[in-house]
Amino acid sequence: QVLLQESGPGLVKPSGTLSLTCSVSGDSMTGHYWNWIRQPPGKGLEWIGSIYYSGSTVYNPSLNSRLTISIDTSKAQFSLNLTSVTAADTAVYYCARRAYGDYPFDSWGQGTLVTVSS
Amino acid sequence: EIVLTQSPDTLSLSPGERATLFCTSSQIFSNKYLAWYQQRPGQAPRLLMYSASIRASGIPDRFSGSGSGTDFTLTVSRLEPEDFAVYYCQQYSTSPRYIFGQGTRLEIK
């Protein structure tokens, strides 16, 4: 059973960079897409972007200019960097797994709240 | 861009009752690419159904899904206390954007 765990600062200053890491255990990263999804407090879900185990990325066009997702399969981790953050980026950030091809998100981390505030 | 609209926003029912949740798409797409998730308070979403009607691993058979084209349905045949949660539909074939509905809150009446 795969387990995903998000980690990173819970508070980021406006105009700063939001950086999170997702650690994967219980299964290989090979053959899967690894995703970031966020949920503003009291609101719905927004897919941020994904990275294949080989390193190729796909980003939500609305965040593309501020977003970088990277992967380190040797450490079984993938990471999110979101620059120039504002209060609108305050959310619970989830990492999630998706199988290669057109499949849904079958495993999720527990999520981590990131607040953008001075 | 596809928009998924869920209805109702809130559904108030009692344990033991049947729940029917709807997800309507602004464009036709294959039911192969429709999923439902359950999110209990303070928890991450959990995959319930995929390809519109296939239950994910470990999901009880009181959950069922159906639909095609633009209209999809999630049914819970007999509500258990742990089923009261928020449910999201999702369309997962439109990379580079995977679309979620706004959610339906299923609350205890």
PDB file of C-alpha atoms in Angstrom:
ATOM      1  CA  GLN A   1       0.000   0.000   0.000  1.00  0.00           C
ATOM      2  CA  VAL A   2       1.528   3.289  -1.087  1.00  0.00           C
ATOM      3  CA  LEU A   3       1.776   6.081   1.479  1.00  0.00           C
ATOM      4  CA  LEU A   4       2.293   9.743   0.662  1.00  0.00           C
ATOM      5  CA  GLN A   5       3.328  12.393   3.164  1.00  0.00           C
ATOM      6  CA  GLU A   6       3.575  16.131   2.545  1.00  0.00           C
ATOM      7  CA  SER A   7       6.096  18.291   4.379  1.00  0.00           C
ATOM      8  CA  GLY A   8       7.142  21.921   4.338  1.00  0.00           C
ATOM      9  CA  PRO A   9       6.572  25.315   5.952  1.00  0.00           C
ATOM     10  CA  GLY A  10       3.070  26.095   7.092  1.00  0.00           C
ATOM     11  CA  LEU A  11       3.504  29.849   6.698  1.00  0.00           C
ATOM     12  CA  VAL A  12       4.851  31.748   3.702  1.00  0.00           C
ATOM     13  CA  LYS A  13       5.102  35.512   3.279  1.00  0.00           C
ATOM     14  CA  PRO A  14       3.343  37.252   0.389  1.00  0.00           C
ATOM     15  CA  SER A  15       5.523  37.421  -2.728  1.00  0.00           C
ATOM     16  CA  GLY A  16       7.595  34.550  -1.372  1.00  0.00           C
ATOM     17  CA  THR A  17       7.984  30.993  -2.610  1.00  0.00           C
ATOM     18  CA  LEU A  18       5.879  28.082  -1.376  1.00  0.00           C
ATOM     19  CA  SER A  19       7.945  24.888  -1.265  1.00  0.00           C
ATOM     20  CA  LEU A  20       6.608  21.463  -0.368  1.00  0.00           C
ATOM     21  CA  THR A  21       7.901  17.925  -0.594  1.00  0.00           C
ATOM     22  CA  CYS A  22       5.955  14.689  -0.861  1.00  0.00           C
ATOM     23  CA  SER A  23       7.629  11.532   0.405  1.00  0.00           C
ATOM     24  CA  VAL A  24       6.452   8.254  -1.106  1.00  0.00           C
ATOM     25  CA  SER A  25       6.721   4.898   0.610  1.00  0.00           C
ATOM     26  CA  GLY A  26       5.327   1.420   0.112  1.00  0.00           C
ATOM     27  CA  ASP A  27       5.617   1.354  -3.671  1.00  0.00           C
ATOM     28  CA  SER A  28       7.921   2.318  -6.491  1.00  0.00           C
ATOM     29  CA  MET A  29       7.543   5.687  -8.179  1.00  0.00           C
ATOM     30  CA  THR A  30       8.030   3.988 -11.543  1.00  0.00           C
ATOM     31  CA  GLY A  31       5.126   4.022 -13.941  1.00  0.00           C
ATOM     32  CA  HIS A  32       3.072   6.643 -12.134  1.00  0.00           C
ATOM     33  CA  TYR A  33       2.295  10.314 -12.322  1.00  0.00           C
ATOM     34  CA  TRP A  34       2.812  12.244  -9.103  1.00  0.00           C
ATOM     35  CA  ASN A  35       0.514  15.168  -8.514  1.00  0.00           C
ATOM     36  CA  TRP A  36      -0.138  18.230  -6.427  1.00  0.00           C
ATOM     37  CA  ILE A  37      -3.716  19.267  -5.668  1.00  0.00           C
ATOM     38  CA  ARG A  38      -4.861  22.069  -3.402  1.00  0.00           C
ATOM     39  CA  GLN A  39      -8.004  23.059  -1.525  1.00  0.00           C
ATOM     40  CA  PRO A  40      -8.549  26.563  -0.166  1.00  0.00           C
ATOM     41  CA  PRO A  41     -10.244  26.572   3.234  1.00  0.00           C
ATOM     42  CA  GLY A  42     -13.913  25.676   2.859  1.00  0.00           C
ATOM     43  CA  LYS A  43     -13.657  25.372  -0.915  1.00  0.00           C
ATOM     44  CA  GLY A  44     -13.218  22.738  -3.603  1.00  0.00           C
ATOM     45  CA  LEU A  45     -10.287  20.945  -5.180  1.00  0.00           C
ATOM     46  CA  GLU A  46      -7.876  22.364  -7.759  1.00  0.00           C
ATOM     47  CA  TRP A  47      -5.316  20.257  -9.605  1.00  0.00           C
ATOM     48  CA  ILE A  48      -1.961  22.057  -9.632  1.00  0.00           C
ATOM     49  CA  GLY A  49       0.271  19.853 -11.751  1.00  0.00           C
ATOM     50  CA  SER A  50       1.923  16.493 -12.166  1.00  0.00           C
ATOM     51  CA  ILE A  51       5.274  14.911 -12.864  1.00  0.00           C
ATOM     52  CA  TYR A  52       5.956  11.513 -14.384  1.00  0.00           C
ATOM     53  CA  TYR A  53       8.602   9.350 -12.752  1.00  0.00           C
ATOM     54  CA  SER A  54      10.848  10.106 -15.751  1.00  0.00           C
ATOM     55  CA  GLY A  55      10.666  13.828 -14.983  1.00  0.00           C
ATOM     56  CA  SER A  56       8.240  15.122 -17.595  1.00  0.00           C
ATOM     57  CA  THR A  57       5.767  17.625 -16.209  1.00  0.00           C
ATOM     58  CA  VAL A  58       2.259  18.885 -16.910  1.00  0.00           C
ATOM     59  CA  TYR A  59       1.019  22.018 -15.202  1.00  0.00           C
ATOM     60  CA  ASN A  60      -2.337  23.715 -14.698  1.00  0.00           C
ATOM     61  CA  PRO A  61      -2.204  26.576 -17.221  1.00  0.00           C
ATOM     62  CA  SER A  62      -3.476  29.009 -14.592  1.00  0.00           C
ATOM     63  CA  LEU A  63      -0.370  28.383 -12.456  1.00  0.00           C
ATOM     64  CA  ASN A  64       2.167  27.538 -15.137  1.00  0.00           C
ATOM     65  CA  SER A  65       4.175  30.754 -14.929  1.00  0.00           C
ATOM     66  CA  ARG A  66       4.786  30.362 -11.181  1.00  0.00           C
ATOM     67  CA  LEU A  67       5.101  26.622 -10.851  1.00  0.00           C
ATOM     68  CA  THR A  68       7.905  24.091 -10.809  1.00  0.00           C
ATOM     69  CA  ILE A  69       7.480  20.424  -9.909  1.00  0.00           C
ATOM     70  CA  SER A  70      10.531  18.205  -9.615  1.00  0.00           C
ATOM     71  CA  ILE A  71      11.199  14.590  -8.693  1.00  0.00           C
ATOM     72  CA  ASP A  72      14.000  12.636  -7.027  1.00  0.00           C
ATOM     73  CA  THR A  73      13.252   8.949  -7.446  1.00  0.00           C
ATOM     74  CA  SER A  74      16.388   7.960  -5.509  1.00  0.00           C
ATOM     75  CA  LYS A  75      14.856   9.626  -2.452  1.00  0.00           C
ATOM     76  CA  ALA A  76      11.280   8.634  -3.387  1.00  0.00           C
ATOM     77  CA  GLN A  77      10.241  12.266  -3.238  1.00  0.00           C
ATOM     78  CA  PHE A  78       8.739  14.904  -5.444  1.00  0.00           C
ATOM     79  CA  SER A  79       8.481  18.610  -4.788  1.00  0.00           C
ATOM     80  CA  LEU A  80       6.424  21.699  -5.502  1.00  0.00           C
ATOM     81  CA  ASN A  81       7.717  25.256  -5.827  1.00  0.00           C
ATOM     82  CA  LEU A  82       5.183  28.029  -6.304  1.00  0.00           C
ATOM     83  CA  THR A  83       6.596  31.535  -6.608  1.00  0.00           C
ATOM     84  CA  SER A  84       5.119  34.996  -6.030  1.00  0.00           C
ATOM     85  CA  VAL A  85       2.453  33.707  -3.681  1.00  0.00           C
ATOM     86  CA  THR A  86      -0.519  35.730  -2.475  1.00  0.00           C
ATOM     87  CA  ALA A  87      -3.279  35.117   0.037  1.00  0.00           C
ATOM     88  CA  ALA A  88      -5.172  33.342  -2.753  1.00  0.00           C
ATOM     89  CA  ASP A  89      -2.591  30.552  -2.556  1.00  0.00           C
ATOM     90  CA  THR A  90      -3.560  29.750   1.034  1.00  0.00           C
ATOM     91  CA  ALA A  91      -4.819  26.186   0.959  1.00  0.00           C
ATOM     92  CA  VAL A  92      -4.393  22.619   2.074  1.00  0.00           C
ATOM     93  CA  TYR A  93      -1.922  21.105  -0.364  1.00  0.00           C
ATOM     94  CA  TYR A  94      -2.237  17.410  -1.162  1.00  0.00           C
ATOM     95  CA  CYS A  95       0.099  15.137  -3.043  1.00  0.00           C
ATOM     96  CA  ALA A  96      -1.515  12.289  -4.932  1.00  0.00           C
ATOM     97  CA  ARG A  97      -0.664   9.411  -7.241  1.00  0.00           C
ATOM     98  CA  ARG A  98      -2.131   8.623 -10.639  1.00  0.00           C
ATOM     99  CA  ALA A  99      -1.332   5.622 -12.806  1.00  0.00           C
ATOM    100  CA  TYR A 100       0.112   6.079 -16.283  1.00  0.00           C
ATOM    101  CA  GLY A 101      -2.619   6.755 -18.810  1.00  0.00           C
ATOM    102  CA  ASP A 102      -6.032   8.254 -18.122  1.00  0.00           C
ATOM    103  CA  TYR A 103      -6.666   7.244 -14.541  1.00  0.00           C
ATOM    104  CA  PRO A 104      -7.925   9.070 -11.466  1.00  0.00           C
ATOM    105  CA  PHE A 105      -6.001   9.921  -8.314  1.00  0.00           C
ATOM    106  CA  ASP A 106      -5.961   6.649  -6.417  1.00  0.00           C
ATOM    107  CA  SER A 107      -3.802   7.516  -3.400  1.00  0.00           C
ATOM    108  CA  TRP A 108      -3.539  10.802  -1.508  1.00  0.00           C
ATOM    109  CA  GLY A 109      -1.405  12.247   1.229  1.00  0.00           C
ATOM    110  CA  GLN A 110      -3.103  13.605   4.336  1.00  0.00           C
ATOM    111  CA  GLY A 111      -2.517  17.195   3.196  1.00  0.00           C
ATOM    112  CA  THR A 112      -0.700  20.144   4.706  1.00  0.00           C
ATOM    113  CA  LEU A 113      -2.085  23.623   5.305  1.00  0.00           C
ATOM    114  CA  VAL A 114      -0.027  26.456   3.902  1.00  0.00           C
ATOM    115  CA  THR A 115      -1.002  29.973   4.892  1.00  0.00           C
ATOM    116  CA  VAL A 116       0.259  33.005   2.989  1.00  0.00           C
ATOM    117  CA  SER A 117       0.473  35.897   5.401  1.00  0.00           C
ATOM    118  CA  SER A 118       2.909  38.508   6.601  1.00  0.00           C
TER     119      SER A 118
ATOM    120  CA  GLU B   1     -12.850  24.102 -20.965  1.00  0.00           C
ATOM    121  CA  ILE B   2     -15.116  21.523 -19.371  1.00  0.00           C
ATOM    122  CA  VAL B   3     -17.078  22.636 -16.307  1.00  0.00           C
ATOM    123  CA  LEU B   4     -18.557  20.066 -13.939  1.00  0.00           C
ATOM    124  CA  THR B   5     -21.609  21.169 -11.970  1.00  0.00           C
ATOM    125  CA  GLN B   6     -22.749  19.060  -9.056  1.00  0.00           C
ATOM    126  CA  SER B   7     -26.236  19.052  -7.604  1.00  0.00           C
ATOM    127  CA  PRO B   8     -27.552  19.562  -5.112  1.00  0.00           C
ATOM    128  CA  ASP B   9     -25.009  21.635  -3.217  1.00  0.00           C
ATOM    129  CA  THR B  10     -26.249  20.099   0.020  1.00  0.00           C
ATOM    130  CA  LEU B  11     -28.312  16.964   0.545  1.00  0.00           C
ATOM    131  CA  SER B  12     -29.904  16.331   3.934  1.00  0.00           C
ATOM    132  CA  LEU B  13     -30.879  12.720   4.595  1.00  0.00           C
ATOM    133  CA  SER B  14     -31.124  10.240   7.433  1.00  0.00           C
ATOM    134  CA  PRO B  15     -29.109   7.065   7.944  1.00  0.00           C
ATOM    135  CA  GLY B  16     -30.680   4.217   6.067  1.00  0.00           C
ATOM    136  CA  GLU B  17     -32.034   6.434   3.303  1.00  0.00           C
ATOM    137  CA  ARG B  18     -30.946   6.418  -0.334  1.00  0.00           C
ATOM    138  CA  ALA B  19     -28.791   9.252  -1.644  1.00  0.00           C
ATOM    139  CA  THR B  20     -28.535  10.317  -5.262  1.00  0.00           C
ATOM    140  CA  LEU B  21     -25.909  12.853  -6.287  1.00  0.00           C
ATOM    141  CA  PHE B  22     -25.583  14.383  -9.732  1.00  0.00           C
ATOM    142  CA  CYS B  23     -22.691  15.640 -11.824  1.00  0.00           C
ATOM    143  CA  THR B  24     -23.356  17.461 -15.084  1.00  0.00           C
ATOM    144  CA  SER B  25     -20.691  18.355 -17.603  1.00  0.00           C
ATOM    145  CA  SER B  26     -20.695  21.347 -19.938  1.00  0.00           C
ATOM    146  CA  GLN B  27     -19.339  19.084 -22.692  1.00  0.00           C
ATOM    147  CA  ILE B  28     -19.800  15.465 -23.661  1.00  0.00           C
ATOM    148  CA  PHE B  29     -16.993  13.139 -22.658  1.00  0.00           C
ATOM    149  CA  SER B  30     -16.497   9.424 -22.313  1.00  0.00           C
ATOM    150  CA  ASN B  31     -17.703   7.876 -19.070  1.00  0.00           C
ATOM    151  CA  LYS B  32     -14.309   6.153 -18.974  1.00  0.00           C
ATOM    152  CA  TYR B  33     -12.956   9.375 -17.501  1.00  0.00           C
ATOM    153  CA  LEU B  34     -15.389  10.187 -14.685  1.00  0.00           C
ATOM    154  CA  ALA B  35     -14.454   9.603 -11.046  1.00  0.00           C
ATOM    155  CA  TRP B  36     -16.106  10.246  -7.697  1.00  0.00           C
ATOM    156  CA  TYR B  37     -14.284  11.047  -4.454  1.00  0.00           C
ATOM    157  CA  GLN B  38     -15.458  11.163  -0.860  1.00  0.00           C
ATOM    158  CA  GLN B  39     -13.970  13.671   1.582  1.00  0.00           C
ATOM    159  CA  ARG B  40     -14.738  13.318   5.249  1.00  0.00           C
ATOM    160  CA  PRO B  41     -14.105  16.315   7.545  1.00  0.00           C
ATOM    161  CA  GLY B  42     -10.414  16.879   8.127  1.00  0.00           C
ATOM    162  CA  GLN B  43      -9.396  14.103   5.752  1.00  0.00           C
ATOM    163  CA  ALA B  44      -8.001  13.846   2.258  1.00  0.00           C
ATOM    164  CA  PRO B  45     -10.324  12.874  -0.572  1.00  0.00           C
ATOM    165  CA  ARG B  46     -10.689   9.151  -1.183  1.00  0.00           C
ATOM    166  CA  LEU B  47     -11.332   7.595  -4.570  1.00  0.00           C
ATOM    167  CA  LEU B  48     -14.766   5.948  -4.641  1.00  0.00           C
ATOM    168  CA  MET B  49     -15.550   5.263  -8.282  1.00  0.00           C
ATOM    169  CA  TYR B  50     -13.786   5.491 -11.611  1.00  0.00           C
ATOM    170  CA  SER B  51     -14.879   5.009 -15.193  1.00  0.00           C
ATOM    171  CA  ALA B  52     -18.207   6.263 -13.853  1.00  0.00           C
ATOM    172  CA  SER B  53     -19.327   2.888 -12.488  1.00  0.00           C
ATOM    173  CA  ILE B  54     -16.340   0.914 -11.195  1.00  0.00           C
ATOM    174  CA  ARG B  55     -15.842   0.875  -7.446  1.00  0.00           C
ATOM    175  CA  ALA B  56     -12.321   1.506  -6.235  1.00  0.00           C
ATOM    176  CA  SER B  57     -10.621  -1.036  -4.025  1.00  0.00           C
ATOM    177  CA  GLY B  58     -12.300  -1.457  -0.651  1.00  0.00           C
ATOM    178  CA  ILE B  59     -15.406   0.582  -1.457  1.00  0.00           C
ATOM    179  CA  PRO B  60     -18.607  -1.075  -0.224  1.00  0.00           C
ATOM    180  CA  ASP B  61     -21.218  -2.125  -2.737  1.00  0.00           C
ATOM    181  CA  ARG B  62     -23.819   0.288  -1.394  1.00  0.00           C
ATOM    182  CA  PHE B  63     -22.003   2.824  -3.594  1.00  0.00           C
ATOM    183  CA  SER B  64     -22.807   2.752  -7.288  1.00  0.00           C
ATOM    184  CA  GLY B  65     -22.237   5.056 -10.217  1.00  0.00           C
ATOM    185  CA  SER B  66     -23.761   5.508 -13.616  1.00  0.00           C
ATOM    186  CA  GLY B  67     -24.085   7.906 -16.491  1.00  0.00           C
ATOM    187  CA  SER B  68     -22.724   8.878 -19.853  1.00  0.00           C
ATOM    188  CA  GLY B  69     -22.349  11.865 -22.117  1.00  0.00           C
ATOM    189  CA  THR B  70     -22.882  14.864 -19.866  1.00  0.00           C
ATOM    190  CA  ASP B  71     -24.866  13.408 -16.965  1.00  0.00           C
ATOM    191  CA  PHE B  72     -23.467  11.224 -14.219  1.00  0.00           C
ATOM    192  CA  THR B  73     -24.895   9.921 -10.955  1.00  0.00           C
ATOM    193  CA  LEU B  74     -23.525   8.572  -7.698  1.00  0.00           C
ATOM    194  CA  THR B  75     -25.950   6.573  -5.593  1.00  0.00           C
ATOM    195  CA  VAL B  76     -25.577   5.407  -2.026  1.00  0.00           C
ATOM    196  CA  SER B  77     -28.254   2.772  -1.559  1.00  0.00           C
ATOM    197  CA  ARG B  78     -28.505   2.852   2.220  1.00  0.00           C
ATOM    198  CA  LEU B  79     -26.661   5.559   4.101  1.00  0.00           C
ATOM    199  CA  GLU B  80     -24.361   4.645   6.937  1.00  0.00           C
ATOM    200  CA  PRO B  81     -23.175   7.263   9.477  1.00  0.00           C
ATOM    201  CA  GLU B  82     -19.702   7.312   7.922  1.00  0.00           C
ATOM    202  CA  ASP B  83     -21.126   8.232   4.494  1.00  0.00           C
ATOM    203  CA  PHE B  84     -21.975  11.773   5.549  1.00  0.00           C
ATOM    204  CA  ALA B  85     -19.227  13.742   3.838  1.00  0.00           C
ATOM    205  CA  VAL B  86     -18.522  15.895   0.804  1.00  0.00           C
ATOM    206  CA  TYR B  87     -18.496  14.186  -2.585  1.00  0.00           C
ATOM    207  CA  TYR B  88     -16.654  15.424  -5.668  1.00  0.00           C
ATOM    208  CA  CYS B  89     -16.891  14.295  -9.242  1.00  0.00           C
ATOM    209  CA  GLN B  90     -13.843  14.615 -11.479  1.00  0.00           C
ATOM    210  CA  GLN B  91     -13.110  14.399 -15.166  1.00  0.00           C
ATOM    211  CA  TYR B  92      -9.635  13.021 -15.780  1.00  0.00           C
ATOM    212  CA  SER B  93      -9.046  13.021 -19.499  1.00  0.00           C
ATOM    213  CA  THR B  94      -8.383  16.676 -20.189  1.00  0.00           C
ATOM    214  CA  SER B  95      -4.755  17.054 -19.431  1.00  0.00           C
ATOM    215  CA  PRO B  96      -3.338  19.598 -18.886  1.00  0.00           C
ATOM    216  CA  ARG B  97      -6.202  20.296 -16.548  1.00  0.00           C
ATOM    217  CA  TYR B  98      -8.008  17.732 -14.426  1.00  0.00           C
ATOM    218  CA  ILE B  99     -11.385  19.145 -13.528  1.00  0.00           C
ATOM    219  CA  PHE B 100     -13.315  18.707 -10.283  1.00  0.00           C
ATOM    220  CA  GLY B 101     -16.915  19.585  -9.588  1.00  0.00           C
ATOM    221  CA  GLN B 102     -17.644  22.010  -6.760  1.00  0.00           C
ATOM    222  CA  GLY B 103     -18.809  19.244  -4.433  1.00  0.00           C
ATOM    223  CA  THR B 104     -22.024  18.050  -2.808  1.00  0.00           C
ATOM    224  CA  ARG B 105     -22.268  18.051   0.965  1.00  0.00           C
ATOM    225  CA  LEU B 106     -24.215  15.059   2.266  1.00  0.00           C
ATOM    226  CA  GLU B 107     -25.371  15.919   5.765  1.00  0.00           C
ATOM    227  CA  ILE B 108     -27.394  14.179   8.424  1.00  0.00           C
ATOM    228  CA  LYS B 109     -30.993  15.344   8.578  1.00  0.00           C
TER     229      LYS B 109
END
